[in-house]
Coordinates of C-alpha atoms in Angstrom, one line a residue:
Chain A
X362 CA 56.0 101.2 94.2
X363 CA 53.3 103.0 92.1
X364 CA 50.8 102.1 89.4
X365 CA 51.3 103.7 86.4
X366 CA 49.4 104.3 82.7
X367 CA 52.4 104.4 80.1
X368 CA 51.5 104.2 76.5
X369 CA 48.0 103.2 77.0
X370 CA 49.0 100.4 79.1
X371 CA 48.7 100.3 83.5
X372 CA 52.1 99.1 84.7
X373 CA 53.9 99.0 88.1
X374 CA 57.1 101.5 89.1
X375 CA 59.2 102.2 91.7
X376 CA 60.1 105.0 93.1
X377 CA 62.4 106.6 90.5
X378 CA 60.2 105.5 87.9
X379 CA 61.8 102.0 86.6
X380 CA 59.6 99.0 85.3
X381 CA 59.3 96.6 88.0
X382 CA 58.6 93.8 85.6
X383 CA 60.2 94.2 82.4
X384 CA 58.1 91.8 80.6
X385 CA 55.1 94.6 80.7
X386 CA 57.3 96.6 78.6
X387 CA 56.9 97.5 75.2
X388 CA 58.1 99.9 72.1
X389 CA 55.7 102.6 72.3
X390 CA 56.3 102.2 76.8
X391 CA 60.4 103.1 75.2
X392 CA 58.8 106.0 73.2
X393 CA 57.1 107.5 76.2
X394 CA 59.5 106.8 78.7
X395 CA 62.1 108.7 76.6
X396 CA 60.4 111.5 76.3
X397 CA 60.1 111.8 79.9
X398 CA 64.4 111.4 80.7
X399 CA 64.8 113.8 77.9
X400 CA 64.7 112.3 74.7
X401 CA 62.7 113.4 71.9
X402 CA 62.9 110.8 69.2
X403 CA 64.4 107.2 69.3
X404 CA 66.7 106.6 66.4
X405 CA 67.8 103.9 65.0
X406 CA 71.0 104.0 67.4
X407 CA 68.9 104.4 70.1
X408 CA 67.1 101.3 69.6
X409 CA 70.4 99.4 68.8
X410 CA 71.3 100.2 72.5
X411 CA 68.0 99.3 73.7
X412 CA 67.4 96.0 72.1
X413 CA 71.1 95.0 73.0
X414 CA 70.0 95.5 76.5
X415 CA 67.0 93.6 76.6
X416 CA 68.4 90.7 74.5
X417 CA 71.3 90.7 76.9
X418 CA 69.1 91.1 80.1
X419 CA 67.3 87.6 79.1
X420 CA 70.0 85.6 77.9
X421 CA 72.5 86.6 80.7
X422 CA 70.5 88.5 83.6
X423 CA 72.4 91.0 86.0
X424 CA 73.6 94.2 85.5
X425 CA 74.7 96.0 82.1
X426 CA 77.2 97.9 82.1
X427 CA 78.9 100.6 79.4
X428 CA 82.3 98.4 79.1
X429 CA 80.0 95.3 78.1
X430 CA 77.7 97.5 75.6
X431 CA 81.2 98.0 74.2
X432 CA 82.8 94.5 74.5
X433 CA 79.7 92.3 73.5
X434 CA 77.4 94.9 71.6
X435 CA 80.0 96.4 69.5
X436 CA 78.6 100.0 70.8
X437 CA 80.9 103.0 70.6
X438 CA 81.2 104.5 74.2
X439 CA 81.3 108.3 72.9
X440 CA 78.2 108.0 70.9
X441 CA 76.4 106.2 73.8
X442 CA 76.4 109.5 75.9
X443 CA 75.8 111.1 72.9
X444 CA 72.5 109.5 72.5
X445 CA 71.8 109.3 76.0
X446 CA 73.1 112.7 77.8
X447 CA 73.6 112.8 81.6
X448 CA 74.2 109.0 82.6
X449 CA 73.6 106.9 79.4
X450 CA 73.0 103.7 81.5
X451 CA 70.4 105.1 83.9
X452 CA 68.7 106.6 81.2
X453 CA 68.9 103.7 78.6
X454 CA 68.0 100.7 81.5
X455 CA 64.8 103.0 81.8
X456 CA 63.5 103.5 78.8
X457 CA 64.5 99.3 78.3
X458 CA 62.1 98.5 80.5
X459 CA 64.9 97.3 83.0
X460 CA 65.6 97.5 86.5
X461 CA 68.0 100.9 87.2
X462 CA 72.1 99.2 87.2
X463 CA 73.1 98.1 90.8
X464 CA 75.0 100.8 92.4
X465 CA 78.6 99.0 92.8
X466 CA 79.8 98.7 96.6
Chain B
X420 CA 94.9 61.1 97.7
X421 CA 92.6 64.1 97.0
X422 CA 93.7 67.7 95.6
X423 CA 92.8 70.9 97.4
X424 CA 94.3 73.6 95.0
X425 CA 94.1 77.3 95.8
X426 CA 95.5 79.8 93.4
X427 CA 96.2 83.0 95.1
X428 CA 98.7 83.3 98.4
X429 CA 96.9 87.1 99.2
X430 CA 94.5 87.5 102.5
X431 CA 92.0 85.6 101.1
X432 CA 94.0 82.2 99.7
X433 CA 96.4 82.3 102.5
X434 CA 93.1 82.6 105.5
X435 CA 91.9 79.6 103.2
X436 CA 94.9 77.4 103.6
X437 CA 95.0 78.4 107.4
X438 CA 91.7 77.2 108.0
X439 CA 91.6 74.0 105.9
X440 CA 94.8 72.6 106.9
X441 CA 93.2 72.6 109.9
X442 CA 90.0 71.2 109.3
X443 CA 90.6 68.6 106.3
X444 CA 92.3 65.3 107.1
X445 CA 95.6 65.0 105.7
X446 CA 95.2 61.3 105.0
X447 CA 92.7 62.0 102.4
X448 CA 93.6 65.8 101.3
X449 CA 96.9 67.7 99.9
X450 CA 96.3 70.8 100.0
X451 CA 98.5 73.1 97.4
X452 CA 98.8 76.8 97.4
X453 CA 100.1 78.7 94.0
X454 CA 101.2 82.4 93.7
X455 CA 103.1 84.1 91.5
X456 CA 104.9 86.8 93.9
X457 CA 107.0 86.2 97.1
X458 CA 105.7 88.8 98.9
X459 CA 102.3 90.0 101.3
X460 CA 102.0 92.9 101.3
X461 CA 99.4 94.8 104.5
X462 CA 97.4 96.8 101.8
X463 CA 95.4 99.0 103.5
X464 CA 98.7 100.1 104.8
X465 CA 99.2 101.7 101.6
X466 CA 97.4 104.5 102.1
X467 CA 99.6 106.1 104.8
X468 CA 102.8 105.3 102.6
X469 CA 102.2 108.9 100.6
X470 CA 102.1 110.6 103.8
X471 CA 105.4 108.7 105.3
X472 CA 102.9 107.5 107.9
X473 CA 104.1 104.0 107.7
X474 CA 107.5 102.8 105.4
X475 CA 107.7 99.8 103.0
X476 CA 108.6 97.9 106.0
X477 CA 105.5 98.5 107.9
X478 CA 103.5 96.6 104.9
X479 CA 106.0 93.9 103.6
X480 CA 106.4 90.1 104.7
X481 CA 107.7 87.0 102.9
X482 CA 104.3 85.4 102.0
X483 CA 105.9 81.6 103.4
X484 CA 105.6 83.4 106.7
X485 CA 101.8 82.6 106.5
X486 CA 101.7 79.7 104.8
X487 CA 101.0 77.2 107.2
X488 CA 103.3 73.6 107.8
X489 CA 101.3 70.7 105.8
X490 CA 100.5 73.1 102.9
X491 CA 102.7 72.6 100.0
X492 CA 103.3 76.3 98.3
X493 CA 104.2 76.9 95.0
X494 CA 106.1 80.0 93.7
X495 CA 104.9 79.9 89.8
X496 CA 102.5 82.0 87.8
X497 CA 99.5 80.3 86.7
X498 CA 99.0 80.3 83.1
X499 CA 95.6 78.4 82.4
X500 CA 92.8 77.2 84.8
X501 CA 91.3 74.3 82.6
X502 CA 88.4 74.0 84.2
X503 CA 87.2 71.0 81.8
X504 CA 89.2 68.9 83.0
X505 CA 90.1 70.1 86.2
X506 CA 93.8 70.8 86.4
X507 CA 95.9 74.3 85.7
X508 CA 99.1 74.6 83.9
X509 CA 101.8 76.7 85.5
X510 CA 104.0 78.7 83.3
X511 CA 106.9 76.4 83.7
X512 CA 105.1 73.7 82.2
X513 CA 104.4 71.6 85.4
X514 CA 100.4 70.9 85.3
X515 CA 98.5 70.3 88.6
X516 CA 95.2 68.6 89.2
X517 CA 92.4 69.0 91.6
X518 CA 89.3 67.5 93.3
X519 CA 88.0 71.1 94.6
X520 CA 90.0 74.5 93.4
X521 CA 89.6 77.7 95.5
X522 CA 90.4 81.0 93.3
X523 CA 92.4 83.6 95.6
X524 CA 93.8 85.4 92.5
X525 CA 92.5 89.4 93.8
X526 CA 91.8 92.0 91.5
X527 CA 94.7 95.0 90.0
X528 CA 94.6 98.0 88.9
X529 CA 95.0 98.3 85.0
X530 CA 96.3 102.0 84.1
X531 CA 96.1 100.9 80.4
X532 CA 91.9 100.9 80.4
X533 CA 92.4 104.6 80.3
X534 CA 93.1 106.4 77.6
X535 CA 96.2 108.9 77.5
X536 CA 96.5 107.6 81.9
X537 CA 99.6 105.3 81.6
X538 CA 101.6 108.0 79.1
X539 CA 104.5 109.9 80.8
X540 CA 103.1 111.5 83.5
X541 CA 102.9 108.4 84.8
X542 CA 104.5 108.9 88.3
X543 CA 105.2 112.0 87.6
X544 CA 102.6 114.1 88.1
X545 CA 100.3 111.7 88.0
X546 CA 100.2 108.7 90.3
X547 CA 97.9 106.0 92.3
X548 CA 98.6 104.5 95.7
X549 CA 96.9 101.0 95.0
X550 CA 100.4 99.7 94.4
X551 CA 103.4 100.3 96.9
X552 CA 105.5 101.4 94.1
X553 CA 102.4 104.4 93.6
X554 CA 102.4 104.8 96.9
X555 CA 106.2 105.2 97.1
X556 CA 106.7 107.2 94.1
X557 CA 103.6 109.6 95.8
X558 CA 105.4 110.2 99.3
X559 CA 108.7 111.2 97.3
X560 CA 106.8 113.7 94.6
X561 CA 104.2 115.0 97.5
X562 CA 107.2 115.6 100.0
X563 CA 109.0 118.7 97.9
X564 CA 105.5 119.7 96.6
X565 CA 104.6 123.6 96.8
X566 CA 100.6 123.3 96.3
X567 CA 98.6 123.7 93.2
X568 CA 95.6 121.5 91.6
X569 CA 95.1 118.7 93.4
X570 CA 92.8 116.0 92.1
X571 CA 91.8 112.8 93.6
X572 CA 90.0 110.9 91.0
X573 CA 88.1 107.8 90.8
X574 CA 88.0 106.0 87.5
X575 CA 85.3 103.5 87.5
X576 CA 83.5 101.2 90.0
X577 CA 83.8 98.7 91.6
X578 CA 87.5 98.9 93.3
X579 CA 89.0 97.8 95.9
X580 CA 88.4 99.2 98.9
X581 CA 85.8 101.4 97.9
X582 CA 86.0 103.8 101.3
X583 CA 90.3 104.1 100.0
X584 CA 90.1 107.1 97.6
X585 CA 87.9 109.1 100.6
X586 CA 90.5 108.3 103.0
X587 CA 93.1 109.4 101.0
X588 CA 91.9 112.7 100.4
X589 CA 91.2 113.3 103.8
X590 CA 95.0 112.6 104.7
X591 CA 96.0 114.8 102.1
X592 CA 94.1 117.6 103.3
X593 CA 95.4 117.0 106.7
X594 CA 98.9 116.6 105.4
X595 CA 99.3 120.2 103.7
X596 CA 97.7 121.6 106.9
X597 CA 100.6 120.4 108.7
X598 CA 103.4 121.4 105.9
X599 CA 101.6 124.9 105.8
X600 CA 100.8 125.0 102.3
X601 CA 97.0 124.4 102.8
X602 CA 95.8 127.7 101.3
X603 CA 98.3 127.3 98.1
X604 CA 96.3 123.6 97.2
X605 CA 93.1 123.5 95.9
X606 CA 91.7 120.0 96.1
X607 CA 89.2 118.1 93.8
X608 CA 87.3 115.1 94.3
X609 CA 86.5 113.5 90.9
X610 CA 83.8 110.6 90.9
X611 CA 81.8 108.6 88.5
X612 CA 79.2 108.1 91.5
X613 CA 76.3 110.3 92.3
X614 CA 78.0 111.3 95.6
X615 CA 80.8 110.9 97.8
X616 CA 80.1 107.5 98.4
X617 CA 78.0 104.2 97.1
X618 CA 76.0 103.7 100.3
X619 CA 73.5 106.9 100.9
X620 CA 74.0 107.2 104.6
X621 CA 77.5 107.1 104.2
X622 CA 77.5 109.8 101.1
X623 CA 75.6 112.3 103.1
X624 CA 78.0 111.7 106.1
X625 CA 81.3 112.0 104.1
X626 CA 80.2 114.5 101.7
X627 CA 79.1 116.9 104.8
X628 CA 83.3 116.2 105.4
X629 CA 84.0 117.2 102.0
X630 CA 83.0 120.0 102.2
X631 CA 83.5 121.5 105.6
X632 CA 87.6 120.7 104.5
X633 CA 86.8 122.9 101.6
X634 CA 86.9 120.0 99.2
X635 CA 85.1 120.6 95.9
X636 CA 83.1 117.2 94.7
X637 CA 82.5 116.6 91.2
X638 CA 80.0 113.6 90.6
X639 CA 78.7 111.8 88.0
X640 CA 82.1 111.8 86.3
X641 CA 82.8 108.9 83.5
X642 CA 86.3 109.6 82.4
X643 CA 87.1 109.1 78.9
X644 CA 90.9 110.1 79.0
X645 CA 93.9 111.8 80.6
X646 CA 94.9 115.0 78.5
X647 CA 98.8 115.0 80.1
X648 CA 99.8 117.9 77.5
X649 CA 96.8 120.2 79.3
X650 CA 97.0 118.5 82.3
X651 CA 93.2 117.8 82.4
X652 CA 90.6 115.1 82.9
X653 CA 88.3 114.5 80.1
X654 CA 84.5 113.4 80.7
X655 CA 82.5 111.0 77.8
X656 CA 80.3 114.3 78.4
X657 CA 83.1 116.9 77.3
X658 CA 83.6 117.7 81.4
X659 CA 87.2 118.9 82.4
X660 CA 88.8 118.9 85.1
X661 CA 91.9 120.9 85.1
X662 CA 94.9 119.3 87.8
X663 CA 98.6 120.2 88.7
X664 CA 99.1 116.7 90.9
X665 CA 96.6 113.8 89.5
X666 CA 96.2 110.7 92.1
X667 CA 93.8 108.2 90.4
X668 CA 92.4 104.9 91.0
X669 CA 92.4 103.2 88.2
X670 CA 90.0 100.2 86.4
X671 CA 90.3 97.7 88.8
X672 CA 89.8 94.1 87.3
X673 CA 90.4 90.3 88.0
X674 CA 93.5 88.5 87.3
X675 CA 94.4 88.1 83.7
X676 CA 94.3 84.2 84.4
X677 CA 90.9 84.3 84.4
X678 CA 90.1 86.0 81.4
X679 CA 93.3 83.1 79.9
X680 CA 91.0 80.7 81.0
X681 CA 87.4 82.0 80.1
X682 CA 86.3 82.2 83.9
X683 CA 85.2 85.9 84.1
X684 CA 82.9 88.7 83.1
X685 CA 84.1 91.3 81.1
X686 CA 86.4 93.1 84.3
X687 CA 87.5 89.1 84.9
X688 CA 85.9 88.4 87.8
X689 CA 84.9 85.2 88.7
X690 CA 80.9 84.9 88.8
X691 CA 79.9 83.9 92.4
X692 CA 76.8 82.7 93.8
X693 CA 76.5 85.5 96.7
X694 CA 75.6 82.8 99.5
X695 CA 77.5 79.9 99.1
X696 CA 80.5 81.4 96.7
X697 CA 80.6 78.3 94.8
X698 CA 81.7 79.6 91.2
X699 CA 78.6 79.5 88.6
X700 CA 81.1 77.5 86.2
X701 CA 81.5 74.6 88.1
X702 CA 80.6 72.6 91.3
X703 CA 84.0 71.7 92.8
X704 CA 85.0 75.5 92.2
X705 CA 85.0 78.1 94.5
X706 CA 85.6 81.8 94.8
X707 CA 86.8 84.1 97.4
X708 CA 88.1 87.5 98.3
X709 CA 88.4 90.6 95.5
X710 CA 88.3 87.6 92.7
X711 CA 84.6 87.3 92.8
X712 CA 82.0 89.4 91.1
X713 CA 79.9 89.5 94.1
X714 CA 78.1 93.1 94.9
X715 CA 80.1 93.6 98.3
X716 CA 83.2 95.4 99.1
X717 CA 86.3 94.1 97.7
X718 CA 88.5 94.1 101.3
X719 CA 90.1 92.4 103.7
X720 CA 87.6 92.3 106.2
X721 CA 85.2 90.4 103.5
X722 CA 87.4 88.2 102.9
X723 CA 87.5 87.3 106.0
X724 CA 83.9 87.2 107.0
X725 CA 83.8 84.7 103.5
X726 CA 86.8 82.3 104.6
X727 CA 84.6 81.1 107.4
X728 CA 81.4 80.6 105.6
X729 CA 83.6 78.9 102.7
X730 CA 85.5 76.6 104.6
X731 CA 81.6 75.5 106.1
X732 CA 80.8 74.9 102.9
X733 CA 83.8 73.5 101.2
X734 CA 83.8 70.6 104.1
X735 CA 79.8 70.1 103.3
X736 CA 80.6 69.5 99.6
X737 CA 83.5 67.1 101.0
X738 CA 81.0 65.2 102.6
X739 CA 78.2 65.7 99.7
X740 CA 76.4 67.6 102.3
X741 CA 73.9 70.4 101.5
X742 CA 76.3 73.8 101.8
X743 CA 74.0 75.8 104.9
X744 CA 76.8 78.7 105.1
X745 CA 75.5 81.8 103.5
X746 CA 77.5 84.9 103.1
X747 CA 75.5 88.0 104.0
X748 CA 77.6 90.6 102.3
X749 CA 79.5 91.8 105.7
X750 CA 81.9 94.8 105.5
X751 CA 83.4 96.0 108.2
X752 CA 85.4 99.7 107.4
X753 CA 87.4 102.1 108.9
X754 CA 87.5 105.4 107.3
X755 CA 90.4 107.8 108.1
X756 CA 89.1 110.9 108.0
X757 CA 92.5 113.1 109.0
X758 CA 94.1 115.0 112.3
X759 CA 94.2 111.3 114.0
X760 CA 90.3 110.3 113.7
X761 CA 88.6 107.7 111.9
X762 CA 84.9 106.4 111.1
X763 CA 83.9 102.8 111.2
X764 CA 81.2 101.1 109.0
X765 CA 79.6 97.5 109.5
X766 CA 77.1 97.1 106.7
X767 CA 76.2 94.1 104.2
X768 CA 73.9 93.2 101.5
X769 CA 70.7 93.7 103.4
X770 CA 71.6 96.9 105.5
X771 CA 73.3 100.4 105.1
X772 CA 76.0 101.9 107.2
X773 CA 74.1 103.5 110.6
X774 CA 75.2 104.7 113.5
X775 CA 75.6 102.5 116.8
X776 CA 78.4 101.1 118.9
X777 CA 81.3 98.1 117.6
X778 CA 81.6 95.2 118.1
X779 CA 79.8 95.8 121.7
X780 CA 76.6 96.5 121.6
X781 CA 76.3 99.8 123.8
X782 CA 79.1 99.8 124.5
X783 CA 81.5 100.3 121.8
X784 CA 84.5 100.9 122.3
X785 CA 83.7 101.8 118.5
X786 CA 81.3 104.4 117.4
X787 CA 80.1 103.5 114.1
X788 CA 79.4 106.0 111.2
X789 CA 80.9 108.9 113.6
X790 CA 83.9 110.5 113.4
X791 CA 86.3 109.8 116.9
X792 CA 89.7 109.4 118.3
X793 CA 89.2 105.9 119.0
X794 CA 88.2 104.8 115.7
X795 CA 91.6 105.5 114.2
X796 CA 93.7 104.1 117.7
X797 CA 91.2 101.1 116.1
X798 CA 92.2 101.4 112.3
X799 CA 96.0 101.4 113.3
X800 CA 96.2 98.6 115.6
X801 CA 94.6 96.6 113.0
X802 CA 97.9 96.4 111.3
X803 CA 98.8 94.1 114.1
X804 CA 95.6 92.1 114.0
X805 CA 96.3 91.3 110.5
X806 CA 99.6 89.9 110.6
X807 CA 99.0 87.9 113.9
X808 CA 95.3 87.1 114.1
X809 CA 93.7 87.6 110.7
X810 CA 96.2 85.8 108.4
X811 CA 96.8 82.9 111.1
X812 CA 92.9 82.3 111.1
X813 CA 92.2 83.3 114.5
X814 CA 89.3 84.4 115.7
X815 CA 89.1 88.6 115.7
X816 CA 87.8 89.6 119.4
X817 CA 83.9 90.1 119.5
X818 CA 83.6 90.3 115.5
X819 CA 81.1 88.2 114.3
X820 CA 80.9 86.5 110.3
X821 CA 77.7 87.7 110.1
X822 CA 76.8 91.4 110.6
X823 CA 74.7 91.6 113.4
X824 CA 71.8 93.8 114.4
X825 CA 72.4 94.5 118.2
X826 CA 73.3 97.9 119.1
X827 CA 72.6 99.7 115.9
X828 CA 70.2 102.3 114.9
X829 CA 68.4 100.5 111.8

């Protein structure tokens, strides 16, 4: 766990670089955290994915995972890895805000 | 009269039934068992079925042979849970009520969640070994095979038996050693994981294996479909992987009852709490086995470890008791790793695979998260612990519910 200034704002992360408390995040935290995995600029279907995960992260808790941004956020599968290249849910989880998915067992 | 209904005669259901017929008195309680299928199969035998290790026999009884005298069982598929108003329909109409309902009802694999994976290739040159009609089809294709691409592939997590796919490749390689056709097969291990494995200790341990056997890994895979007219794997990320001989794992998910009867997340599994594996849905349900959504292994050794913590609980709830039994994750694994050895893995939610002696502390005879002789004399006579010990509800020798501490390196 590390203290952290992201977007003008002192937050805790862990060791990969994940929020601990994802209600310290904010948009411009997602701007700046992007940048760092990779991502120049957020686009409108960037942010689709993003707020789909935090909406979905309050009302139902637990893990996201691609089949359920594609079953309950209506978002195409292809185009998430397009708009999130080399592991769209590690990537996109992190610049939510939210903790990194639960390896499965 | 009360109602115990479990739907689901697999491990899980049938240790259930076992351990509540003894325990729940039959003045108050009938307790009724539903599955679909007439026969139990020893699925982790599977995996020896492509090598002609064991036959069909090795793996098959009738499922009645388990069912224990005082439980009524019920040869029907189930076509609804309604949880509402607690009762499910069977499909021949007859509806069945209950007090307290125990879901047994495993997980499958579905070829279909692939794209292009269920064409027709389809046991022809490409196959899975989570069925014994894969498994089958597999020994008869891999018996006149000459070498070529080989590619073990893994299509999403989580599956059952997650240590399976490892095992299988590591039997394959030994297998061409011993036809002499080693040097003609190049072999490819194709995962959506980060490494060989989920568990770290465990990856860096079985990846080591990989590739001393000359096995190529390819992480980080998410397939998006099966190209059968170029005989290639196809990544969301454009990746291929070219293959000759394709043996996949499929999606696994729940029972389609459960999606029927708007009980699951979106794989249909049942959501569990962890500890108590009382379903989130309602109180007087409970969930066991591969059927839950719960972040430990989906196995038979699980299942086991849960029966006795639920059947704890179940009998508080009975008695409007607080439930005390927690379930602490416990997996125990063996991991055949080829030319008659095996690892063994005790882990749960708390800790990783380490090394360390089974069930003994010091003493063994097991070594855990090391590769030895007596590991696999271990794995194989489990075969006969399942039938006679496991399923009857016995207690397994020196194997505790809960993983315990003593003689491991933590």
């Amino acid at each position: 766990m590390a203290a952290k200034v992201i977007a003008g704002t002192p937050v805790e992360v862990n060791e990969e670089g994940y929020l601990v408390d994802a209600s310290q995040w904010n948009r411009d935290m997602a701007t700046e955290i992007a940048r760092e995995v990779d991502i120049q600029e957020l686009t409108d279907d960037h942010w689709k994915v993003i707020d789909f995960l935090r909406r979905d992260a309050e009302e139902k808790g637990g893990s996201p995972t691609i089949r359920r941004l594609k079953k309950a956020g209506g978002i195409d599968t292809k185009l998430l890895y397009e708009l999130f290249p080399g592991g769209p849910l590690k990537k996109a989880t992190k610049i939510a805000g939210l903790p990194k998915p639960a390896s499965c067992i | 009269m009360k109602n115990l209904l479990i739907l689901g005669a697999g491990t899980a259901g049938t240790m259930m039934a076992t351990h509540l017929n003894r325990k729940l008195d039959k003045k108050e309680w009938r307790i009724t068992i539903v599955d679909q299928h007439k026969t139990h199969y020893y699925q982790p035998g599977f995996l020896f079925i492509p090598f002609d290790l064991y036959k069909e026999k090795d793996v098959i009884k009738a499922k009645t042979e388990f069912i224990p005298k005082g439980v009524t069982y019920i040869q029907e598929r189930i076509d609804i849970i309604d949880h509402e108003n607690n009762q499910v329909s069977l499909a021949n109409g007859d509806s069945l009520a209950y007090d307290i309902l125990i879901i047994a009802t495993g997980s499958r694999i579905v070829p279909d969640e692939i794209e292009g994976l269920n064409g027709p290739g389809w046991r022809s040159n490409v196959f899975d070994f989570y069925t014994i009609e894969g498994a089958a089809a597999l020994r008869d294709r891999l018996a006149g095979w000459e070498g070529g691409r080989f590619v073990v592939h893994l299509s999403e997590m989580p599956i059952k038996c997650p240590v399976a796919p490892l095992e299988f490749t590591f039997l394959a390689e030994a297998f061409f050693h011993k036809r002499g056709i080693r040097d003609n097969v190049q072999m490819t291990y194709v995962t959506p994981l980060s490494g060989a494995f989920t568990k770290q200790n465990c990856s860096t341990v079985l990846g080591y294996l990989l590739d001393e056997k000359g096995i190529t890994l390819v992480p980080d895979f998410d397939v998006e479909r099966v190209d059968e007219e170029n005989n290639v794997i196809r990544s969301y990320e454009d990746e291929e992987v070219p293959y000759d001989l394709l043996v996949t794992v499929p999606t696994n998910m729940g029972d389609a009852v459960i999606e029927r009867s708007g009980l699951g997340d979106d794989l249909n599994f049942v959501p569990t709490d962890i500890h108590t594996l009382q379903s989130k849905a309602q109180e007087n349900i409970f969930v066991i086995g591969d059927a839950t959504d719960l972040p430990s292994s989906k196995a038979g050794s699980v299942a086991h470890f849960q029966a006795d913590v639920l059947t704890h609980n179940i009998l508080s709830y009975i008695q409007g008791k607080e439930m005390t039994a927690s379930f602490d994750g416990h997996a125990n694994c063996f991991i055949e790793s080829g030319f008659g050895k095996a690892f063994l893995i005790d882990f749960n939610y708390e800790y990783e695979p380490v090394e360390g002696t089974f069930p003994l502390p010091g003493i063994g005879p097991f070594t855990l998260l090391r590769e030895t002789r007596i590991n696999h004399l271990g794995k194989l006579a489990f075969r006969h612990m399942y039938w006679h010990i496991l399923l009857r509800g016995l207690p397994m020798p020196g194997i505790t519910t809960h993983m315990t501490k003593i003689g491991k390196k933590l």
